[in-house]
Coordinates of C-alpha atoms and ligand atoms in Angstrom, one line a residue:
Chain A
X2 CA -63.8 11.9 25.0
X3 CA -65.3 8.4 24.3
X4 CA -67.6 6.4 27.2
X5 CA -68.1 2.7 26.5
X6 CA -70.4 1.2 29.1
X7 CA -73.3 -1.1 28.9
X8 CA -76.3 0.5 29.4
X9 CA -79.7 -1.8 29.7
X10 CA -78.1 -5.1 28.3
X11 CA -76.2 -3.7 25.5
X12 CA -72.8 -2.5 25.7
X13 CA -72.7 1.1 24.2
X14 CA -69.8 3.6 22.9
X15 CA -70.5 7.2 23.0
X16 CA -68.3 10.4 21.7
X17 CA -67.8 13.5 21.6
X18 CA -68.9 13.2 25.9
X19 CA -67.7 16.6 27.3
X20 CA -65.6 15.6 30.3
X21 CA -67.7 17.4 33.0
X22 CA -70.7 15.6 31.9
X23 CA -73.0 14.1 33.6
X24 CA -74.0 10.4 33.3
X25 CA -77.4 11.8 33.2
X26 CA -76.9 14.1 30.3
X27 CA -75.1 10.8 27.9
X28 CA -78.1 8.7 28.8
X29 CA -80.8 11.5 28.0
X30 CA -78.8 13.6 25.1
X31 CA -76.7 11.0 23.5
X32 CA -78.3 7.6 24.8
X33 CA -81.4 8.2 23.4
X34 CA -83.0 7.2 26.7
X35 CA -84.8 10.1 28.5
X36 CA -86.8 8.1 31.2
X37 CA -84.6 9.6 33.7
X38 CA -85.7 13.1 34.3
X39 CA -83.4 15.8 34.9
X40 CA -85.1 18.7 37.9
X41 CA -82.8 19.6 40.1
X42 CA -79.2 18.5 39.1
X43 CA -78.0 18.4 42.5
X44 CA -79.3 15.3 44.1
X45 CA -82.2 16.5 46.1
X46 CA -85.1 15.1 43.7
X47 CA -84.1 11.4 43.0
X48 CA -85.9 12.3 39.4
X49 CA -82.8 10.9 37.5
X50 CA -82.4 7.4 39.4
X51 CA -80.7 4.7 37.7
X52 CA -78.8 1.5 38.9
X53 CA -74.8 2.3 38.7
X54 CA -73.3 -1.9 38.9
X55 CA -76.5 -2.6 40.7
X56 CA -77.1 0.2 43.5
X57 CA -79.2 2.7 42.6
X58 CA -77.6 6.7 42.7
X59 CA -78.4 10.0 41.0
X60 CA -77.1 9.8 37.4
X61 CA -76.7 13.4 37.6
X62 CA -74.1 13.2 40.1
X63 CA -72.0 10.7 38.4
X64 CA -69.9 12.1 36.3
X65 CA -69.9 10.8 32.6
X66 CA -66.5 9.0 32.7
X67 CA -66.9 7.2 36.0
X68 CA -69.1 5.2 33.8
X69 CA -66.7 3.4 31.8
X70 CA -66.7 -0.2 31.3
X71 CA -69.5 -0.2 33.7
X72 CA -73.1 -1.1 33.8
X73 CA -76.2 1.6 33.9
X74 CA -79.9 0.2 34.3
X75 CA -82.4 2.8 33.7
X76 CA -86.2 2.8 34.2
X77 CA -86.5 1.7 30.0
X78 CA -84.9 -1.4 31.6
X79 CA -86.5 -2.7 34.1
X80 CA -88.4 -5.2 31.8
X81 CA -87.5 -7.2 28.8
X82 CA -91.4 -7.8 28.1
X83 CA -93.7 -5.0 28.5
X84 CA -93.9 -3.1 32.6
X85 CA -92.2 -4.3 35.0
X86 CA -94.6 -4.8 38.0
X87 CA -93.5 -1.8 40.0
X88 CA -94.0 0.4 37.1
X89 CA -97.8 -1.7 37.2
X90 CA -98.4 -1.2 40.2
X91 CA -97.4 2.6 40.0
X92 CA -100.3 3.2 37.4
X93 CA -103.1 0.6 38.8
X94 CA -102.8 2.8 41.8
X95 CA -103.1 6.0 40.8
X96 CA -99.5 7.3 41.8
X97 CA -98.6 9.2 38.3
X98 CA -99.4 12.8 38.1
X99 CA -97.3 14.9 36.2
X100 CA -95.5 11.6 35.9
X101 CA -91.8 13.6 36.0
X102 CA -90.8 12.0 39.2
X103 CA -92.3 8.5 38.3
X104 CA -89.3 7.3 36.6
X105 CA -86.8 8.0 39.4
X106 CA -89.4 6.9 42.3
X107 CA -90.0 3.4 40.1
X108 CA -86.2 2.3 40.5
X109 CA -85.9 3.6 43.9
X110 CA -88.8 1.5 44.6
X111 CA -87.3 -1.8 42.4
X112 CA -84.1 -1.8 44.5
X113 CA -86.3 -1.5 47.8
X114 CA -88.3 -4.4 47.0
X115 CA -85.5 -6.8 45.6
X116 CA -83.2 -6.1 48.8
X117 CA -86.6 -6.1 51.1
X118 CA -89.8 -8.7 49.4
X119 CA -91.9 -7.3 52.3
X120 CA -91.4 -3.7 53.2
X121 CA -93.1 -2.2 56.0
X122 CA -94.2 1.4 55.8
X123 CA -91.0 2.8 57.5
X124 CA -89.1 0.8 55.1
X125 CA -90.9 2.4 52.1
X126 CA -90.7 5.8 53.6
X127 CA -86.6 5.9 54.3
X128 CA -85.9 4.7 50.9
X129 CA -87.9 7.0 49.1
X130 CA -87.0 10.0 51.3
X131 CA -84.2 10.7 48.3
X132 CA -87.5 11.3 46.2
X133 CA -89.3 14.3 45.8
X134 CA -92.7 14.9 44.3
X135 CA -94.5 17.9 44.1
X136 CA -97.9 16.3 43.1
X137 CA -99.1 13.4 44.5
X138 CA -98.8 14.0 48.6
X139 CA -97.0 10.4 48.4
X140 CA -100.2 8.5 49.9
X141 CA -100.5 7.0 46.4
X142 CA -96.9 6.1 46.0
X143 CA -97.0 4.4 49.1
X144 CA -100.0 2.4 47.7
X145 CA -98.1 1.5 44.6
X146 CA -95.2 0.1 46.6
X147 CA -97.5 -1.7 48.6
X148 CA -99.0 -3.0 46.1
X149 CA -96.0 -3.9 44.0
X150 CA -94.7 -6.0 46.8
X151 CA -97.9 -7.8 47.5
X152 CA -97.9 -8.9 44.0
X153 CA -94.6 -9.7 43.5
X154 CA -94.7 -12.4 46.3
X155 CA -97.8 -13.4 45.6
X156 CA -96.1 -14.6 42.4
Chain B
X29 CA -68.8 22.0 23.0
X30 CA -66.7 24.8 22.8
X31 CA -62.4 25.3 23.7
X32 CA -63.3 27.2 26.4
X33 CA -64.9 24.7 28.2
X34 CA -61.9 22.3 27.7
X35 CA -61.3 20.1 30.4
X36 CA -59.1 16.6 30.9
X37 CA -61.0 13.7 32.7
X38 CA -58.2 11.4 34.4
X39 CA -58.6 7.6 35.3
X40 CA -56.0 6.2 36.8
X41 CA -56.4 2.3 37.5
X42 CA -53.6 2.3 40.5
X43 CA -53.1 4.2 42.9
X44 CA -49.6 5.1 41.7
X45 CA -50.7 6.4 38.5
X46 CA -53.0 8.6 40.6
X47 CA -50.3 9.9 42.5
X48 CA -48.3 10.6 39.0
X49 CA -51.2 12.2 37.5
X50 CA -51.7 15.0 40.9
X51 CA -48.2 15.5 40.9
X52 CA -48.3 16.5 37.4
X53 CA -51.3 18.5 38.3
X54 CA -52.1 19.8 41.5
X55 CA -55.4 21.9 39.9
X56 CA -56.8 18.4 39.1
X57 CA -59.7 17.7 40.7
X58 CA -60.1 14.5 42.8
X59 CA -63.6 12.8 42.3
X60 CA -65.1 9.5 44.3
X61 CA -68.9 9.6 44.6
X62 CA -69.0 12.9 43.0
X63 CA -71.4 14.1 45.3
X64 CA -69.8 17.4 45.7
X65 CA -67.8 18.0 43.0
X66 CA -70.8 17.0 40.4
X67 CA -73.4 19.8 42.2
X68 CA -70.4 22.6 41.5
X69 CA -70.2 21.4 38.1
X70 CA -73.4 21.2 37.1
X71 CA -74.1 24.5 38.5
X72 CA -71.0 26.1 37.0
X73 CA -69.6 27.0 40.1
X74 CA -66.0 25.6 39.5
X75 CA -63.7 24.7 36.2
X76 CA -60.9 22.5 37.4
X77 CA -58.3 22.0 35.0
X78 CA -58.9 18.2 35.1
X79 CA -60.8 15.4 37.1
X80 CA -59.2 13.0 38.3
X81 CA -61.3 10.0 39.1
X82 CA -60.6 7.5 41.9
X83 CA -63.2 5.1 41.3
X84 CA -61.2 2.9 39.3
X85 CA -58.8 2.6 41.8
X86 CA -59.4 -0.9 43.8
X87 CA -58.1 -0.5 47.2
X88 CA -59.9 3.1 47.6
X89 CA -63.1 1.3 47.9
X90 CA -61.7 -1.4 50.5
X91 CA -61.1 -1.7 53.9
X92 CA -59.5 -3.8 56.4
X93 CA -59.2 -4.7 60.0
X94 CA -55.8 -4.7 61.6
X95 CA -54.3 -4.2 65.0
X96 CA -57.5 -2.8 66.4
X97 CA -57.6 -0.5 63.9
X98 CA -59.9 -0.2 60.5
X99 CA -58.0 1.6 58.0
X100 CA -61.4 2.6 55.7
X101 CA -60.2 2.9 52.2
X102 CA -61.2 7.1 51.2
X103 CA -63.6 5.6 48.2
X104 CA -66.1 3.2 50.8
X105 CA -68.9 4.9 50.3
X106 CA -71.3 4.9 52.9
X107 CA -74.2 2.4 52.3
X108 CA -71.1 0.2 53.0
X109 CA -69.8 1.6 56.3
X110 CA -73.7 1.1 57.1
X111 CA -74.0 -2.5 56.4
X112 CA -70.8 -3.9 56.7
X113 CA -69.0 -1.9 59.8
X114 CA -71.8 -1.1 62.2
X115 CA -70.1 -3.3 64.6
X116 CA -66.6 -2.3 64.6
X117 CA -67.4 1.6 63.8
X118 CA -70.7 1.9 65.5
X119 CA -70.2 5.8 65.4
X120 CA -69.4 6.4 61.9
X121 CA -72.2 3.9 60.9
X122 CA -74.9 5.8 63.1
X123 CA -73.6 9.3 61.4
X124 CA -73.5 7.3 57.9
X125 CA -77.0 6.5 58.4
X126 CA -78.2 10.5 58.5
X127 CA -76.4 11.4 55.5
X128 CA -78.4 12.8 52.3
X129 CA -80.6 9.7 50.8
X130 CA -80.0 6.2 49.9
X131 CA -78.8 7.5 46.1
X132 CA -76.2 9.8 47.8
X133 CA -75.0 6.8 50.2
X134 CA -74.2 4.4 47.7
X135 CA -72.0 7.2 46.4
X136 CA -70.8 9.6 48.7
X137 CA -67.4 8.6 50.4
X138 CA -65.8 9.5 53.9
X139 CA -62.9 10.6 51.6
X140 CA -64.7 12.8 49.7
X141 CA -66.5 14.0 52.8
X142 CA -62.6 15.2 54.2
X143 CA -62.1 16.1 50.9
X144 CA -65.0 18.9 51.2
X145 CA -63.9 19.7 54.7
X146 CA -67.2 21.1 55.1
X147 CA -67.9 22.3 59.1
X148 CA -71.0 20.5 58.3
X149 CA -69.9 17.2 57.2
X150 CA -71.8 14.5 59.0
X151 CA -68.6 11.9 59.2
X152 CA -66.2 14.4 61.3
X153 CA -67.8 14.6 64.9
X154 CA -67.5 10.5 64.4
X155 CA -63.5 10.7 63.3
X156 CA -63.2 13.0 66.3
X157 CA -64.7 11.4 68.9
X158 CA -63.3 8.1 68.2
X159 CA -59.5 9.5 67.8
X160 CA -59.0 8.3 63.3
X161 CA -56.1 9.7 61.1
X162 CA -56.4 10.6 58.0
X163 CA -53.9 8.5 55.5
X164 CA -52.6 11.3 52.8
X165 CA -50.1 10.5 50.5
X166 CA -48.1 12.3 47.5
X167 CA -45.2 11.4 45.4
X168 CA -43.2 12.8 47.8
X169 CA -44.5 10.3 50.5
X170 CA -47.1 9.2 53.3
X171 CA -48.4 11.6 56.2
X172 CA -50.8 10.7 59.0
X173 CA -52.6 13.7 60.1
X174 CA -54.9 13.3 63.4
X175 CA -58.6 14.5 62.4
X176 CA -58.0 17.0 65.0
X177 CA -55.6 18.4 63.3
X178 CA -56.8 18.1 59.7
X179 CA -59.5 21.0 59.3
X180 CA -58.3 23.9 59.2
X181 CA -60.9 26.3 58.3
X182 CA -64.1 26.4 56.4
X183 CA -63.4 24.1 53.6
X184 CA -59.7 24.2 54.0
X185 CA -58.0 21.2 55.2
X186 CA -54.3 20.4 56.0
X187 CA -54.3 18.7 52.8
X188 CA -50.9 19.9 50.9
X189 CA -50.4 20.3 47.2
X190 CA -50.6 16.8 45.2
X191 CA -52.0 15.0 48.4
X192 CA -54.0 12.9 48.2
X193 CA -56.7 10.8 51.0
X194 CA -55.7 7.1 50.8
X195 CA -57.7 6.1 53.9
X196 CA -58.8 6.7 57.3
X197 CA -57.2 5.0 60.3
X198 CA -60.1 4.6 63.0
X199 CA -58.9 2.9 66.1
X200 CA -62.2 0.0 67.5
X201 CA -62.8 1.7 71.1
X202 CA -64.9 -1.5 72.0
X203 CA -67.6 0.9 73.7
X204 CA -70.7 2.5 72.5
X205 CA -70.4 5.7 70.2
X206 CA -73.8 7.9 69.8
X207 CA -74.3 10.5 67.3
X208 CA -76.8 13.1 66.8
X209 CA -77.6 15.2 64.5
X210 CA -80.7 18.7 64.5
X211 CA -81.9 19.5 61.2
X212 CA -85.5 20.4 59.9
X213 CA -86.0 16.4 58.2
X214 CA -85.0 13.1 59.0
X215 CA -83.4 12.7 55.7
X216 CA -81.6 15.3 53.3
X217 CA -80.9 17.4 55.6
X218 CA -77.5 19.7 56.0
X219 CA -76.8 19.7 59.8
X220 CA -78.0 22.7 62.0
X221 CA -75.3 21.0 64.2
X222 CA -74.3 17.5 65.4
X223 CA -72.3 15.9 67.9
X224 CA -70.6 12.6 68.3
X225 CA -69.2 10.7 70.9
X226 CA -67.4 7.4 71.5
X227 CA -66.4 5.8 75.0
X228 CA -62.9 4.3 75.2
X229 CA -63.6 2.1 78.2
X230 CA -60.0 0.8 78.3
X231 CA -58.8 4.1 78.6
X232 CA -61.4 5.6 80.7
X233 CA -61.6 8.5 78.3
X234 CA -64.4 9.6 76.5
X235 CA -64.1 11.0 72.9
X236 CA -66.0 14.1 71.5
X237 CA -66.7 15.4 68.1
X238 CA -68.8 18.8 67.4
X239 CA -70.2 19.4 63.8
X240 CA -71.9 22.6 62.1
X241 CA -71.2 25.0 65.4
X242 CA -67.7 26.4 64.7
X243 CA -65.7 27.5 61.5
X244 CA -64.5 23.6 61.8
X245 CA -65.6 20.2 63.5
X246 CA -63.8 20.4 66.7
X247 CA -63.3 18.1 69.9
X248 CA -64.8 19.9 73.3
X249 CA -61.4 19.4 74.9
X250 CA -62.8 20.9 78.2
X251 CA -65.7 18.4 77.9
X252 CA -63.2 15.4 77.5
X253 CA -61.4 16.2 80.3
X254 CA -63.9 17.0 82.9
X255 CA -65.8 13.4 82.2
X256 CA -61.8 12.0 82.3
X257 CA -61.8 13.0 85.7
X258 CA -65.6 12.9 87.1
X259 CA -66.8 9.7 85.4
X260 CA -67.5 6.5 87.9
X261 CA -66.8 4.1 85.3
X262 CA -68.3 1.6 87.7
X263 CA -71.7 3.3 88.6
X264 CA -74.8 4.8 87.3
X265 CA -74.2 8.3 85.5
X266 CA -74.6 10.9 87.5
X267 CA -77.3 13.6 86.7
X268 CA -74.8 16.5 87.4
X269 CA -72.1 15.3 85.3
X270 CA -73.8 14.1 82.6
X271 CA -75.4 18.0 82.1
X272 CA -72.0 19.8 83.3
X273 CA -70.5 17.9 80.1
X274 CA -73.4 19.1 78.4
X275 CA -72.4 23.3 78.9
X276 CA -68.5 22.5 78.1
X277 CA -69.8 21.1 75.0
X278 CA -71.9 24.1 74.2
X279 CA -69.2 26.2 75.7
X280 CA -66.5 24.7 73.5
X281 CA -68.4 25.5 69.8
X282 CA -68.3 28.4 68.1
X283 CA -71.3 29.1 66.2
X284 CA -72.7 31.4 63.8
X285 CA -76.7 32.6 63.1
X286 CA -77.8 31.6 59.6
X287 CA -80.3 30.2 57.2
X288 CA -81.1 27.4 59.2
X289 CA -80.7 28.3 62.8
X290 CA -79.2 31.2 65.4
X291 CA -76.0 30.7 67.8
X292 CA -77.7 30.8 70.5
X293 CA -80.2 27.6 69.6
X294 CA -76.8 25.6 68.0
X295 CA -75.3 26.0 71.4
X296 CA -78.3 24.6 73.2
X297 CA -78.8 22.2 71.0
X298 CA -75.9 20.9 71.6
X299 CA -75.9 21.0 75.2
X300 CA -79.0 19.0 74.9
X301 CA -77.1 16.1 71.9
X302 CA -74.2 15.6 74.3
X303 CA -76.3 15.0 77.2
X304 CA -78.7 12.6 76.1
X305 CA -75.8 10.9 73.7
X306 CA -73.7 10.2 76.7
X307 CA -76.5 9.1 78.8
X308 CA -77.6 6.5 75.4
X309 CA -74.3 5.6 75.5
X310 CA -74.0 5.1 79.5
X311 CA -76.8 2.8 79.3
X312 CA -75.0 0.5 76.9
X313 CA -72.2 0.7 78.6
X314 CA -74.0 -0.7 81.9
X315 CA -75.5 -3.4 80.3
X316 CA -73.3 -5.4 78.7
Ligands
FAD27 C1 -78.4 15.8 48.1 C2 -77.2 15.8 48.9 C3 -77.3 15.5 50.3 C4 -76.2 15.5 51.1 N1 -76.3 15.3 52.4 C5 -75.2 15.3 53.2 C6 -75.3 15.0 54.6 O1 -76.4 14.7 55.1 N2 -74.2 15.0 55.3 C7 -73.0 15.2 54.8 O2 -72.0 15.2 55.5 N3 -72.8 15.5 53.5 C8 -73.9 15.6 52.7 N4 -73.8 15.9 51.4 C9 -72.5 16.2 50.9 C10 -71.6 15.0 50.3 O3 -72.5 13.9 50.0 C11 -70.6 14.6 51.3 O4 -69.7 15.6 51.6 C12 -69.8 13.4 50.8 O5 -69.2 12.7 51.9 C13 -68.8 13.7 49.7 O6 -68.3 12.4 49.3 P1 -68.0 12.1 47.7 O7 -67.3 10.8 47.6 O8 -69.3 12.2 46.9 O9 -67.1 13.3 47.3 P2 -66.7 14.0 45.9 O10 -67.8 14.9 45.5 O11 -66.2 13.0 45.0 O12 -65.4 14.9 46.5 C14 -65.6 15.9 47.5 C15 -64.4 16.7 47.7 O13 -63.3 15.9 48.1 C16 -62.2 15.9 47.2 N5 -61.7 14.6 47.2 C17 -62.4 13.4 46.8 N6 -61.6 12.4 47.0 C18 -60.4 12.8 47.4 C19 -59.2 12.2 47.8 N7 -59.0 10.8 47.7 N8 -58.1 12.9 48.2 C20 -58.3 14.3 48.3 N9 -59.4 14.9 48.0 C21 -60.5 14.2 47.6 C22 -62.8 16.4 45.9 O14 -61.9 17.0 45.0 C23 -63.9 17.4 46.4 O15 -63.3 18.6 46.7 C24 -74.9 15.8 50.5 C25 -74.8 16.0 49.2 C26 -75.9 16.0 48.3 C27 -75.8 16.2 46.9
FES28 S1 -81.9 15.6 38.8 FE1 -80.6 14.2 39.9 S2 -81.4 14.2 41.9 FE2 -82.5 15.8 40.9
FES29 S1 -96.3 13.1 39.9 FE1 -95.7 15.1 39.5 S2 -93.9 15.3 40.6 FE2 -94.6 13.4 41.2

């Protein structure tokens, strides 16, 4: 089947989409966009969070054709000019191992601070608690998000 | 990708056409946040001949106030109950609040949630203790099935070939509803059991719901009743009453040892859930 949607500003038809796809699998396989990371495939790791009209989900739960005529931010586009300043703050401190959960923790963390400027630690935890990462212990990810925010209203 | 794997994906933009479409096949699949029905997929566990998605289908994701009663559209999912119906559903928003992670609760759905009929599901014990129906329709017509008397089994609901959920009917009780839920994490976890309760203060009944401790969510009838007729709705809670309600809870489940706990620690559990709920809600109650 064919799935028009606009995905990081630019309105995109894809075919051939298998009708039990995943949104995931068009944006990595046919999107040409593999920032979202696929791990689990069942909603536990948070590794393939994109924005779905604005609210951030697991792409590998939505299936392909649900995205039709809708509009799918992924981590590629967060910024029009160079990093975005959570994905700044994310390397300045230190919170990229492996780096496979990065992607998913980064737009988690986006939404967060655009609902919430300020967040305080219990804030941070509860919306990351969709995220998993098996490297870093969190500490640092907590730092980046702190961080992030402090610059952003600094700004 | 290959014949075999052949598939129709359905997207009906009214709710009619959605009807049609199940009518025409009753193997298709429903689909709101896809929470569910996306893990089986992806995993291969299930091959429905279709899916039929309701996400394009306005009025799933809407709801309204009428009559003292919200009728919750099947597709609202529940980030929305959370921030928009924490004052009128104070029940269902508390049990929205424990379900999966913020990802799955801009998705998942209360529909989809009946849909799955799980024992488990996080939304029942809240339908059950504040007395909703469930709105199911088909071509052939409308039925209202009482929560009570919509699960059926372990994953089987009273749903009947080429229903489908329109919405849930949840009457505004005007007291405070408590839920509570045991599992190993505050977040993602499946329950290990959970209870809900609302007070009807205008009825002087109190409303029960038991999740992940029998083959389905249940009411603790025995529980409801012995608080109908023991409660001084005009005094402090008394000690007694408030742990008698907590063994006919317990005595009212039915639950199994497995992976993530043993009958006997569901049934205290909730003995201890229905206690302290009723005494959080008891204090509410009191003060305002
Ligand atoms: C990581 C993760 C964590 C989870 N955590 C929890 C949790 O804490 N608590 C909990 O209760 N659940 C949890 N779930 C399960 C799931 O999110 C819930 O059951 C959710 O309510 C399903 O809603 P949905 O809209 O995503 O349903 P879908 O997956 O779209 O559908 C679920 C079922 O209902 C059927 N259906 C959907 N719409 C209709 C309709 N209108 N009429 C008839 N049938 C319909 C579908 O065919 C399917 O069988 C979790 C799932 C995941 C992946
Ligand atoms: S890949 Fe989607 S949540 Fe893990
Ligand atoms: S950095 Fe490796 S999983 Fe998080």
């Amino acid at each position: 089947m064919r799935v028009t949607f606009t995905v990081n500003g630019s309105q995109q038809t894809v075919d051939d989409v298998w009708e039990g796809e995943s949104l995931l699998y068009v944006l990595r396989e046919r999107c040409g966009l593999p920032g979202s990371k696929n791990a689990c495939e069942q909603g536990e790791c948070g590794s393939c969070t994109v924005y779905l009209d604005g609210s951030p989900v697991c792409a590998c739960l939505v299936a392909a054709g649900q995205a039709e005529g809708r509009t799918v931010r992924t981590v590629e586009g967060l910024s029009d000019t160079g990093l975005d300043p959570v994905q700044e703050a994310f390397l300045d401190a230190g919170a990229v191992q492996c780096g496979f959960c990065t992607p998913g923790l980064i737009v988690q963390a986006h939404d967060l601070l655009e609902r919430v400027p300020d967040p305080e630690d219990a804030e941070i935890r509860e919306a990351l608690a969709g995220n998993l990462c098996r490297c870093t212990g969190y500490e640092k990810i907590l730092d980046a998000v702190r961080l992030a925010a402090a610059r952003r209203t600094a700004k | 990708m290959s014949k075999a794997m052949s598939m129709d994906f359905l997207r009906p933009m009214t709710w009619a056409e959605a009807l049609a479409a199940k009518a025409a096949d009753p193997e298709a699949r429903p689909i709101l946040g896809g929470t569910d029905v996306m893990v089986e997929l992806n995993f291969d566990r299930s091959r429905p001949s279709a899916l039929l998605d309701l996400t394009a289908i306005p009025e799933l994701a809407e709801w309204e106030l009428r009559d003292g009663v919200v009728r919750l559209g099947a597709g609202v999912p529940y980030s929305r109950i959370i921030t928009e119906l924490g004052d009128l559903l104070p029940g269902l928003a508390i049990a929205s609040r424990t379900v999966g992670s913020p990802q799955i609760r801009n998705r998942a759905t209360v529909g989809g949630n009946l849909g799955s009929a799980s024992p488990a599901g996080d939304a029942h014990p809240a339908l059950l203790a504040a007395g909703a129906e469930v709105e199911v329709e088909s071509v052939r017509g409308v039925r209202i099935i009482a929560v009570d008397e919509f699960f059926l089994g372990p994953k089987r609901s009273a749903l009947q070939p080429g229903e489908l959920i329109r919405a849930i009917g949840i009457p505004v009780t005007g007291g405070p509803q408590q839920f509570s839920k045991i599992g190993t994490r505050n977040a993602m976890v499946i329950a290990v059991c959970s209870f809900g309760i609302a007070l009807h203060p205008a009825q002087r009944r109190v409303g029960t719901g038991i999740g992940s401790a029998a083959p389905t969510p249940l009411r603790a009838h025995a529980a409801e009743e012995f608080l109908g007729a023991e409660l001084d709705w005009d005094g402090p809670l008394d000690r007694a009453v408030a742990n008698r309600f907590g063994e006919l809870v317990a005595a009212a489940a039915s639950p199994i040892d497995d992976v993530r706990g043993t009958a006997a620690y569901r049934r205290h559990a909730l003995s201890v859930l229905a206690r302290r709920t009723l005494t959080w809600s008891w204090e509410e109650y009191r003060c305002v």
